[in-house]
XYZ file of C-alpha atoms in Angstrom:
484
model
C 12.117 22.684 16.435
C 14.162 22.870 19.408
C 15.446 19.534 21.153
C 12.807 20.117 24.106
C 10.147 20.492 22.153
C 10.879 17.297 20.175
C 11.057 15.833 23.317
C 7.558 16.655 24.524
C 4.542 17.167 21.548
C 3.463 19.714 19.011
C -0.612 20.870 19.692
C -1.813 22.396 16.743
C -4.925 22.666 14.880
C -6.873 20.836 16.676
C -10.468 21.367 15.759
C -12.969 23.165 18.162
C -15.778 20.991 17.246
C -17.412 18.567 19.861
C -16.678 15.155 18.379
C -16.597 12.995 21.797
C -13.285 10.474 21.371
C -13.751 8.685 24.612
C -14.208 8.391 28.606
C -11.516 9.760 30.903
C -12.039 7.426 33.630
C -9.665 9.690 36.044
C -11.844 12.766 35.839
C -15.232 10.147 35.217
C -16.684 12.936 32.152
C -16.464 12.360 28.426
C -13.425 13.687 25.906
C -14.585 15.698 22.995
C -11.992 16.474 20.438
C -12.704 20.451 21.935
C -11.298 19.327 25.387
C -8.447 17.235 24.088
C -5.537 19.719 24.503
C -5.896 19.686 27.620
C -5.587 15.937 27.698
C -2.496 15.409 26.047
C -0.962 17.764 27.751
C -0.824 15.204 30.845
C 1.273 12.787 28.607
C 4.852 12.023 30.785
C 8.138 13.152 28.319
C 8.078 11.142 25.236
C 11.112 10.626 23.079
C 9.556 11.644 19.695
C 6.398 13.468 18.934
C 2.519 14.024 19.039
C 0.789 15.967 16.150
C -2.517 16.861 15.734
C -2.272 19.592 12.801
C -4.614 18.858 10.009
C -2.197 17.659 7.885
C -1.055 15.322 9.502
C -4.341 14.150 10.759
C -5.346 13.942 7.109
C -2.635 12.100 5.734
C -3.286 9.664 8.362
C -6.798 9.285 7.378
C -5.678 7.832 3.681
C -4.439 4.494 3.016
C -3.193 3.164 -0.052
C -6.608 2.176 -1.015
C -8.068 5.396 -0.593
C -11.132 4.621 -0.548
C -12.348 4.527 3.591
C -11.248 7.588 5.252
C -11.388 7.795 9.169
C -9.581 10.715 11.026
C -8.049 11.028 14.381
C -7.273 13.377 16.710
C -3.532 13.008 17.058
C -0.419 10.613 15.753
C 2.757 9.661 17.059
C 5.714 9.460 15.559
C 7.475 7.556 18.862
C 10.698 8.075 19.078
C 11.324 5.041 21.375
C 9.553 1.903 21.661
C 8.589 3.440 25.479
C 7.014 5.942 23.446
C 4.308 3.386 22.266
C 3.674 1.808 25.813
C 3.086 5.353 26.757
C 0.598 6.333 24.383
C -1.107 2.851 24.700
C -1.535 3.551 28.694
C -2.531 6.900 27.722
C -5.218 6.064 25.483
C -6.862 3.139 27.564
C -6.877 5.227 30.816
C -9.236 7.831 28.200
C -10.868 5.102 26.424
C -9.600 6.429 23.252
C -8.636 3.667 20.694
C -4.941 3.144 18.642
C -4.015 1.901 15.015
C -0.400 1.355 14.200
C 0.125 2.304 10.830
C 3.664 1.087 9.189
C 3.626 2.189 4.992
C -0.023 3.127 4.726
C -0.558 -0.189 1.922
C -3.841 -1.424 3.388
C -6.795 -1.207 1.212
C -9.532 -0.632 3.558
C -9.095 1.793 6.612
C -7.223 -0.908 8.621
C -4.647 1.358 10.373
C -7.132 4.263 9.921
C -8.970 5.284 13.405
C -11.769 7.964 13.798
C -11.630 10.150 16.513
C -8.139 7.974 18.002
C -4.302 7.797 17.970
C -2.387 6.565 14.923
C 1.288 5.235 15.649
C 3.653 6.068 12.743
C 5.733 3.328 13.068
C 7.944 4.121 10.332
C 9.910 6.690 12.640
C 11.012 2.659 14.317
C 13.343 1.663 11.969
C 16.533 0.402 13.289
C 18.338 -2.798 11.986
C 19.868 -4.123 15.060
C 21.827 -7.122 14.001
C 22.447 -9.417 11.721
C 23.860 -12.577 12.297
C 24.401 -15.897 10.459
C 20.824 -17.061 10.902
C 18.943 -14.148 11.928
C 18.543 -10.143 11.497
C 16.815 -8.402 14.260
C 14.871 -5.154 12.800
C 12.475 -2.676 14.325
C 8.848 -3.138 12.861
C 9.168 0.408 10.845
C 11.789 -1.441 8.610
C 10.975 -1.974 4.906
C 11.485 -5.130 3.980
C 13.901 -3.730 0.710
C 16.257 -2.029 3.312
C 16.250 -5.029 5.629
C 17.357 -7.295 2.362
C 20.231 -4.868 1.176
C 21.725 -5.235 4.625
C 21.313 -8.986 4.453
C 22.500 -8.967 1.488
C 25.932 -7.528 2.244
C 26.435 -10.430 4.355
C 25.223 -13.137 1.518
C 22.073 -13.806 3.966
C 17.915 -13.215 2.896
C 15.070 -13.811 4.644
C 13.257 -16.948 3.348
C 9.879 -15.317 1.840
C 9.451 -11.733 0.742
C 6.119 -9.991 -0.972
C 6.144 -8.956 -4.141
C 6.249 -5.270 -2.662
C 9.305 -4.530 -0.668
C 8.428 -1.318 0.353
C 6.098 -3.009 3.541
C 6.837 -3.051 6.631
C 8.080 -5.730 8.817
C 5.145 -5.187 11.201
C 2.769 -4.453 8.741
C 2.931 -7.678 7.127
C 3.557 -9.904 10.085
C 0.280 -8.857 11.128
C -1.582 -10.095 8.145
C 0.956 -12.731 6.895
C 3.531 -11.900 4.357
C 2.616 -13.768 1.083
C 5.480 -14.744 -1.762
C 6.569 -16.746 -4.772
C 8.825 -18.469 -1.890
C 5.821 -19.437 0.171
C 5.832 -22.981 -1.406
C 8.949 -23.676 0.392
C 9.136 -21.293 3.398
C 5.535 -21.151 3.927
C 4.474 -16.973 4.684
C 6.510 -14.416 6.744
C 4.974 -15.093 9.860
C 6.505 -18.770 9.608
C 9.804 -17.399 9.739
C 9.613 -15.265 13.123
C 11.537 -16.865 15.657
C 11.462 -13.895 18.754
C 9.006 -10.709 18.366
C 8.354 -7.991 21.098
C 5.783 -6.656 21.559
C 3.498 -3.799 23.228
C 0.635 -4.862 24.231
C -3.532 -3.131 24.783
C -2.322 -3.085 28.229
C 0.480 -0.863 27.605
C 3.285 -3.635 28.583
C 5.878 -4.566 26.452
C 6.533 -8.482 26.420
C 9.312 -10.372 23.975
C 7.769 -13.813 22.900
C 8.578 -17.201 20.499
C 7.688 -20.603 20.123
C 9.306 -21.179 23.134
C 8.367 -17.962 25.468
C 5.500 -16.300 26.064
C 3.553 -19.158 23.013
C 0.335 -17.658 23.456
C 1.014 -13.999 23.023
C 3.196 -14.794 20.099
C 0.328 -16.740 18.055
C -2.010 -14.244 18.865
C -0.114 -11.431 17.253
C 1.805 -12.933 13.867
C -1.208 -12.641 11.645
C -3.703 -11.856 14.230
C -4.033 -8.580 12.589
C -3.288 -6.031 15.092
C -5.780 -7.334 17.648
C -3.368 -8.278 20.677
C -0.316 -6.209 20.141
C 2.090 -3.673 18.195
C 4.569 -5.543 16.874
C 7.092 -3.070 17.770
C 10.708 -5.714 17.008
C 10.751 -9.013 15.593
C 13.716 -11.873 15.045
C 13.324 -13.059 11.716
C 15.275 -16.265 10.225
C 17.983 -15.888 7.386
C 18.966 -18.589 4.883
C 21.905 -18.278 2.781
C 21.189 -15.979 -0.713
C 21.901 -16.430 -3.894
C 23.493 -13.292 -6.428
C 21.262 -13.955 -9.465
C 18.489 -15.028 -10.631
C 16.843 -17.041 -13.776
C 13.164 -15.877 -14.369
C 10.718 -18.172 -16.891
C 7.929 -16.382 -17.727
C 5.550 -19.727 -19.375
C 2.573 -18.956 -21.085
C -0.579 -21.059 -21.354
C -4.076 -20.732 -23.398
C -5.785 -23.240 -21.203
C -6.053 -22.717 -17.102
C -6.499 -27.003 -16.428
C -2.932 -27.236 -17.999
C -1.691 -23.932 -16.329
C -2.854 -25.000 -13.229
C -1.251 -28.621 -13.465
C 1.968 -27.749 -14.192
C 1.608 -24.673 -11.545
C 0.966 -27.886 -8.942
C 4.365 -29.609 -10.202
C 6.335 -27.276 -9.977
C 5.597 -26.545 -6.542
C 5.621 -30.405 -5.575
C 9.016 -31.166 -6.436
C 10.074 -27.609 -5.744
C 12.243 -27.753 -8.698
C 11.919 -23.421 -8.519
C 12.766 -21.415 -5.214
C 10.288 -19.018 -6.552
C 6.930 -19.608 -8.364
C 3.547 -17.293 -9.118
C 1.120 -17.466 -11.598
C -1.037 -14.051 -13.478
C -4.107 -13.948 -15.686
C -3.194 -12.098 -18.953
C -5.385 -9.967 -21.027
C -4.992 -11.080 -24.925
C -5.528 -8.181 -27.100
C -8.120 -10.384 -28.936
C -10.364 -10.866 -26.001
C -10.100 -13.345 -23.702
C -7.375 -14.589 -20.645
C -4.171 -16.577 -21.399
C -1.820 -17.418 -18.233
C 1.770 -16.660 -16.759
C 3.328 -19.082 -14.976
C 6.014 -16.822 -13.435
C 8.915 -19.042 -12.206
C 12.515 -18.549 -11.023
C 16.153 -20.103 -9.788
C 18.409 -18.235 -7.472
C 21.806 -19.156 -8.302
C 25.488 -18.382 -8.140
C 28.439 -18.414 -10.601
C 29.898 -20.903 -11.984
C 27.122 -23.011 -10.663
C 24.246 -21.929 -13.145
C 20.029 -23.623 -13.919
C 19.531 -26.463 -15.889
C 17.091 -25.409 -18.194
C 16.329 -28.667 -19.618
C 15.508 -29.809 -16.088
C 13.321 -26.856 -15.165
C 11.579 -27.163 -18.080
C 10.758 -30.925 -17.812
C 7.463 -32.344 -18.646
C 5.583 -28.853 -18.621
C 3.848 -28.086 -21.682
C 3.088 -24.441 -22.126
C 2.755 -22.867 -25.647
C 6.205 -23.703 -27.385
C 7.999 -20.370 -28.765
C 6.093 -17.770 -25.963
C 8.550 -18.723 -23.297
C 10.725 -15.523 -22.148
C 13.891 -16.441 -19.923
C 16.082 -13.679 -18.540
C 18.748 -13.241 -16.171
C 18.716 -10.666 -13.318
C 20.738 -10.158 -10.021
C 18.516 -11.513 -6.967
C 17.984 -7.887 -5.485
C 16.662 -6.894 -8.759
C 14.185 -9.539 -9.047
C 13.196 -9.343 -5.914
C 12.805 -5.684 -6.349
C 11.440 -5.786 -9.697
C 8.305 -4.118 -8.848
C 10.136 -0.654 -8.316
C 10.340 0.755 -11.791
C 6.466 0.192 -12.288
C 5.704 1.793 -8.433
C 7.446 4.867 -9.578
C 5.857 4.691 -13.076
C 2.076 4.978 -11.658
C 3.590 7.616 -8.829
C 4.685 9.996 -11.808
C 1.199 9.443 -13.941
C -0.697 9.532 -10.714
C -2.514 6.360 -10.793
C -1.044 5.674 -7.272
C -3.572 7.423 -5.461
C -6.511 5.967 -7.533
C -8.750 4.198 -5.322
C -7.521 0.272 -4.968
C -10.543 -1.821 -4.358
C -8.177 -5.396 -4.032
C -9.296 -8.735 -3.444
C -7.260 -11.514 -2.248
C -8.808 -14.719 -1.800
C -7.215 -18.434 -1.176
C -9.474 -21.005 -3.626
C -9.499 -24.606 -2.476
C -7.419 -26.544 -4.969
C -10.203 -28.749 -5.732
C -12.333 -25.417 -6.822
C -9.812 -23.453 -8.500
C -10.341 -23.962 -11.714
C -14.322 -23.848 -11.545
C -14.194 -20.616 -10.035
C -11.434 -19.083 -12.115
C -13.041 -19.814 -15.451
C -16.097 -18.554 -14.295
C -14.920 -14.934 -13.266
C -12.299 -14.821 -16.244
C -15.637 -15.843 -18.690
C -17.248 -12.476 -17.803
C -14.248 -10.127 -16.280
C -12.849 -7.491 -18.672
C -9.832 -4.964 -17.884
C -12.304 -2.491 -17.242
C -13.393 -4.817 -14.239
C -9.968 -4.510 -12.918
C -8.970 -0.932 -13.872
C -5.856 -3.098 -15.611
C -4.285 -4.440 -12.082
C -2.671 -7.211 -12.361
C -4.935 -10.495 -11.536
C -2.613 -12.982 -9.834
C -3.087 -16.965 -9.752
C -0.679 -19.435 -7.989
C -0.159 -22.300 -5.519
C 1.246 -22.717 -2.566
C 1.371 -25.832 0.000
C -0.542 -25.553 3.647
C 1.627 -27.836 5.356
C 4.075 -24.376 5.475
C 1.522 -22.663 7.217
C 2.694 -23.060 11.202
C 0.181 -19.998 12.508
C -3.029 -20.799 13.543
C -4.754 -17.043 12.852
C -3.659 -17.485 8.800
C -6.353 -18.628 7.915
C -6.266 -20.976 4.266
C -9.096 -23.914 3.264
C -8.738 -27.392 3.798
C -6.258 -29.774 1.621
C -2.060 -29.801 0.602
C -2.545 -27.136 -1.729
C -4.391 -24.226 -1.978
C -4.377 -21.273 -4.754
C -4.168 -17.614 -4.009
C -6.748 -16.186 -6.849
C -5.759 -12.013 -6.372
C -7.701 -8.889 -8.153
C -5.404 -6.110 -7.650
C -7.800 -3.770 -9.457
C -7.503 0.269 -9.618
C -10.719 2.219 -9.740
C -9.933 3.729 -13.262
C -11.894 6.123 -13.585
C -11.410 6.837 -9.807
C -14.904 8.113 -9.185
C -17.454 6.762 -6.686
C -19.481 4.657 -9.083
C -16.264 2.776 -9.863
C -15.761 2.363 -6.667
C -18.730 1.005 -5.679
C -18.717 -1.773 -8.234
C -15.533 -3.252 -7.945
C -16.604 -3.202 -3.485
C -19.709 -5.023 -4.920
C -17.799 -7.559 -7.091
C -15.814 -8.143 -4.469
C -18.294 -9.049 -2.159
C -19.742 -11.458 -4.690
C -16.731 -13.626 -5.591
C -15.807 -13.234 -1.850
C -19.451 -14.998 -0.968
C -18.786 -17.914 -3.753
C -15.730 -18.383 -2.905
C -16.575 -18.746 0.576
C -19.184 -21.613 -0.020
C -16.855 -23.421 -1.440
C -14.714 -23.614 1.564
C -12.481 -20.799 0.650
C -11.040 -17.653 2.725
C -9.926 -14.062 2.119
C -6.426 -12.925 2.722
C -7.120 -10.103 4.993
C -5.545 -6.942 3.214
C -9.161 -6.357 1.377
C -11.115 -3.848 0.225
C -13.883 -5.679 1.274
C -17.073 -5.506 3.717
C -16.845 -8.036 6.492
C -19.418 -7.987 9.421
C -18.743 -10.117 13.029
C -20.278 -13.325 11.497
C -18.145 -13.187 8.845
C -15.230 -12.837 10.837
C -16.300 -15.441 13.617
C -16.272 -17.613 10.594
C -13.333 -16.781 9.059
C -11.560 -17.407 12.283
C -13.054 -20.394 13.584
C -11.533 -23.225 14.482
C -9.736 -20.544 16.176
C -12.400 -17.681 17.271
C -12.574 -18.506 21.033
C -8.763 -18.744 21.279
C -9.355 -14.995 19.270
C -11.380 -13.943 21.973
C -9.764 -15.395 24.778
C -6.375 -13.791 23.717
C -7.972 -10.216 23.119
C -9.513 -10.372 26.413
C -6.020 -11.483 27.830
C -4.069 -8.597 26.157
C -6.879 -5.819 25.344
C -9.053 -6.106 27.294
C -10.883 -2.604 26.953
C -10.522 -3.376 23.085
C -8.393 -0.419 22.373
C -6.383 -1.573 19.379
C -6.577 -1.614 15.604
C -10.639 -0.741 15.684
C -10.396 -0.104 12.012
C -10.665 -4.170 10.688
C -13.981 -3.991 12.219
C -13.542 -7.605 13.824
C -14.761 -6.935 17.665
């Protein structure tokens, strides 16, 4: 491809058939995907490229959770962040809706769009600075890249998923959960400047202390106000290794109790829980736990360990570097990649269980749940503290602590009827869990009408509202969580 045609778009494949896409309020007739050649063609120059080829179209139509599929008529792979605001004018001025898409990890058709524009925003992925406090990164950045170059400086970012290969924008629009969320509280509460592009097409660079309203709106408002197209994320000083406890626990009241210490006196920077399947039937669980340190200073284990009584003799305790910890996760990715359990259908659930409830609901699922229930994904089980929690749109019950009760399950075998269960099951613990004051973390495979999400966001719906009105107000981005 010649530099001129990179600069401009590639048209192919675009299928004849009369699917209308939208209303091009310049020419006052409705788009079908038959007339929309045409239509892109009047895009201005744009610095990287617009496919429609079926290919492309298709891959953008599958998420990690393959199991919604919704197909648009074009992507862009921007090249600039003008690039964006250009599409984003473009597409309101033809009534045709947008989904920015970073890695493609949602569960659910989030970033998916039928009969719209997906933005690649993986082809965004300059690091821009790093300083002693702060790293500025495009939102296409994966969060391992952005901690090896932090890294080389002795810096890290406070909280980082389990996952590192998510994108900064991806999961500052839902939240950015960790075992450092005790202390740090989620990614979002660790933004301190974002820019961002607007459903108007404008870009705008807002904080705490510029532009409050817009920046509140977008940091877990799920892609409902604005791309997140740059953000300035805080840096604390990082360790070089790591001590990892892995504590193991027949009973859940005990697990759960020393879970809550250990996250009250924050005697770990890094703590999770898991549900484990005994090969005799039955749960026993993990209390996953961690120091970051560095030579000569090294953990106390006597102090660590103090006053927790898991089952004497099961305790594991290694040492790792503090990439490879973090990172931990990779071996097993590129395990299921080369068996091809990746691309099973992942019907995950990710709920947040008033402490007060926790252990009622947990030992009711866990007395009837069997591997085949979660297609062997990991079922996660830890606490973190709400007084972290800074953004109104992340949404967690009432009270100090709350747990985060998650059912990463893999439709195994991936056919329909699978499928169809697990969504069910879902559904079911999502309802109970729900009456008793508890909320989903929004990266579900899960079916959520407007009621559910008025109530999910309410205190907060009318300041929703109010802000969508305020920066989309012809509701052209991120159709695909269903909210408006």
């Amino acid at each position: 491809m010649n530099h001129h045609t990179s600069r401009r778009l590639i048209l192919k494949g675009l299928v004849a058939s009369a699917i209308v896409i939208g209303f091009d309020v310049c020419e006052r007739s409705w788009v079908t995907s038959a007339s929309a050649t045409s239509i892109f063609e009047s895009l201005p120059a744009l610095d990287g490229v617009v496919y429609t080829d079926n290919a492309t179209l298709t891959a953008a139509s599958v998420d990690f959770g393959n199991i919604v599929h919704r197909q648009p008529i074009a992507v862009l792979k921007p090249g600039s962040i003008n690039d964006i605001v250009q599409i984003i004018q473009f597409a309101r001025r033809h009534q045709i809706k947008v989904a920015a898409r970073g890695q493609g990890h949602s569960t659910y058709g989030q970033p998916q769009v039928e009969a719209g524009i997906v933005i690649e925003m993986s082809t965004l992925n300059k690091i821009h600075f790093v300083g002693t406090d702060r790293v500025v990164v495009d939102a296409g950045v994966v969060w391992s890249r952005l901690l090896q170059q932090t890294l080389q400086q002795g810096l890290t970012p406070p909280v980082l998923t389990d996952y590192l290969e998510l994108s900064v924008g991806g999961t500052l629009s839902v939240g950015g959960i960790g075992g450092a969320t005790h202390r740090y509280g989620v990614q979002v509460d660790n933004v301190l400047e974002l820019e961002v592009v607007t459903g108007t097409g404008q870009i705008e660079t807002c904080s705490q202390w510029q532009n409050r309203h817009l920046f509140t709106a977008v940091l877990a408002g799920l892609g409902q106000c604005g791309i997140i197209v740059k953000a300035t994320i805080k840096l604390i000083p990082a360790a070089t290794n790591t001590r990892v406890f892995q504590l193991y626990y027949d009973d859940l009241a005990t697990f759960t109790h020393d879970q809550r210490l250990v996250i009250n006196d924050e005697r770990f920077d890094y703590v999770e829980g898991q549900m484990i399947a005994k090969d005799t039937g039955g749960w026993r669980y993990l209390l996953e736990a961690a120091s970051f340190y560095s030579p000569p200073n090294i953990p106390n284990k006597s102090l660590l360990l103090a006053g927790l009584t898991y089952t004497q003799g099961t305790e594991q305790i290694e040492d790792k570097t503090y990439f490879d910890f973090l990172n931990r996760l990779a071996p097993t990715v590129a395990f299921l990649k080369s068996i091809g359990v990746w691309s099973y259908p992942h019907p995950w659930l990710n709920l947040f269980v008033p402490n007060s409830a926790v252990e009622t609901l947990v030992s009711e699922v866990a007395a009837n749940l069997t591997l085949a229930d979660t297609g062997q994904g990991p079922i996660l089980l830890y606490p973190v503290k709400t007084k972290r929690f800074q953004l109104p749109l992340f949404r967690v019950p009432k009270g100090e602590i709350v747990f985060l009760f998650a059912l990463l399950r893999t439709a195994d075998p991936p056919n329909s009827s699978t499928v169809t269960k697990m969504l069910n099951d879902n559904r079911k613990l999502f309802e109970k869990n729900r009456d008793l004051g508890g909320y989903q973390y929004p990266v579900n495979a899960i079916s959520f009408s407007f009621q559910d999400w008025k109530q999910h966001f309410r205190p907060f719906w009318r300041y929703l509202i109010s802000a969508k009105r305020r920066y989309d107000p012809d509701n052209v981005l991120t159709p695909g969580q269903g909210i408006f």
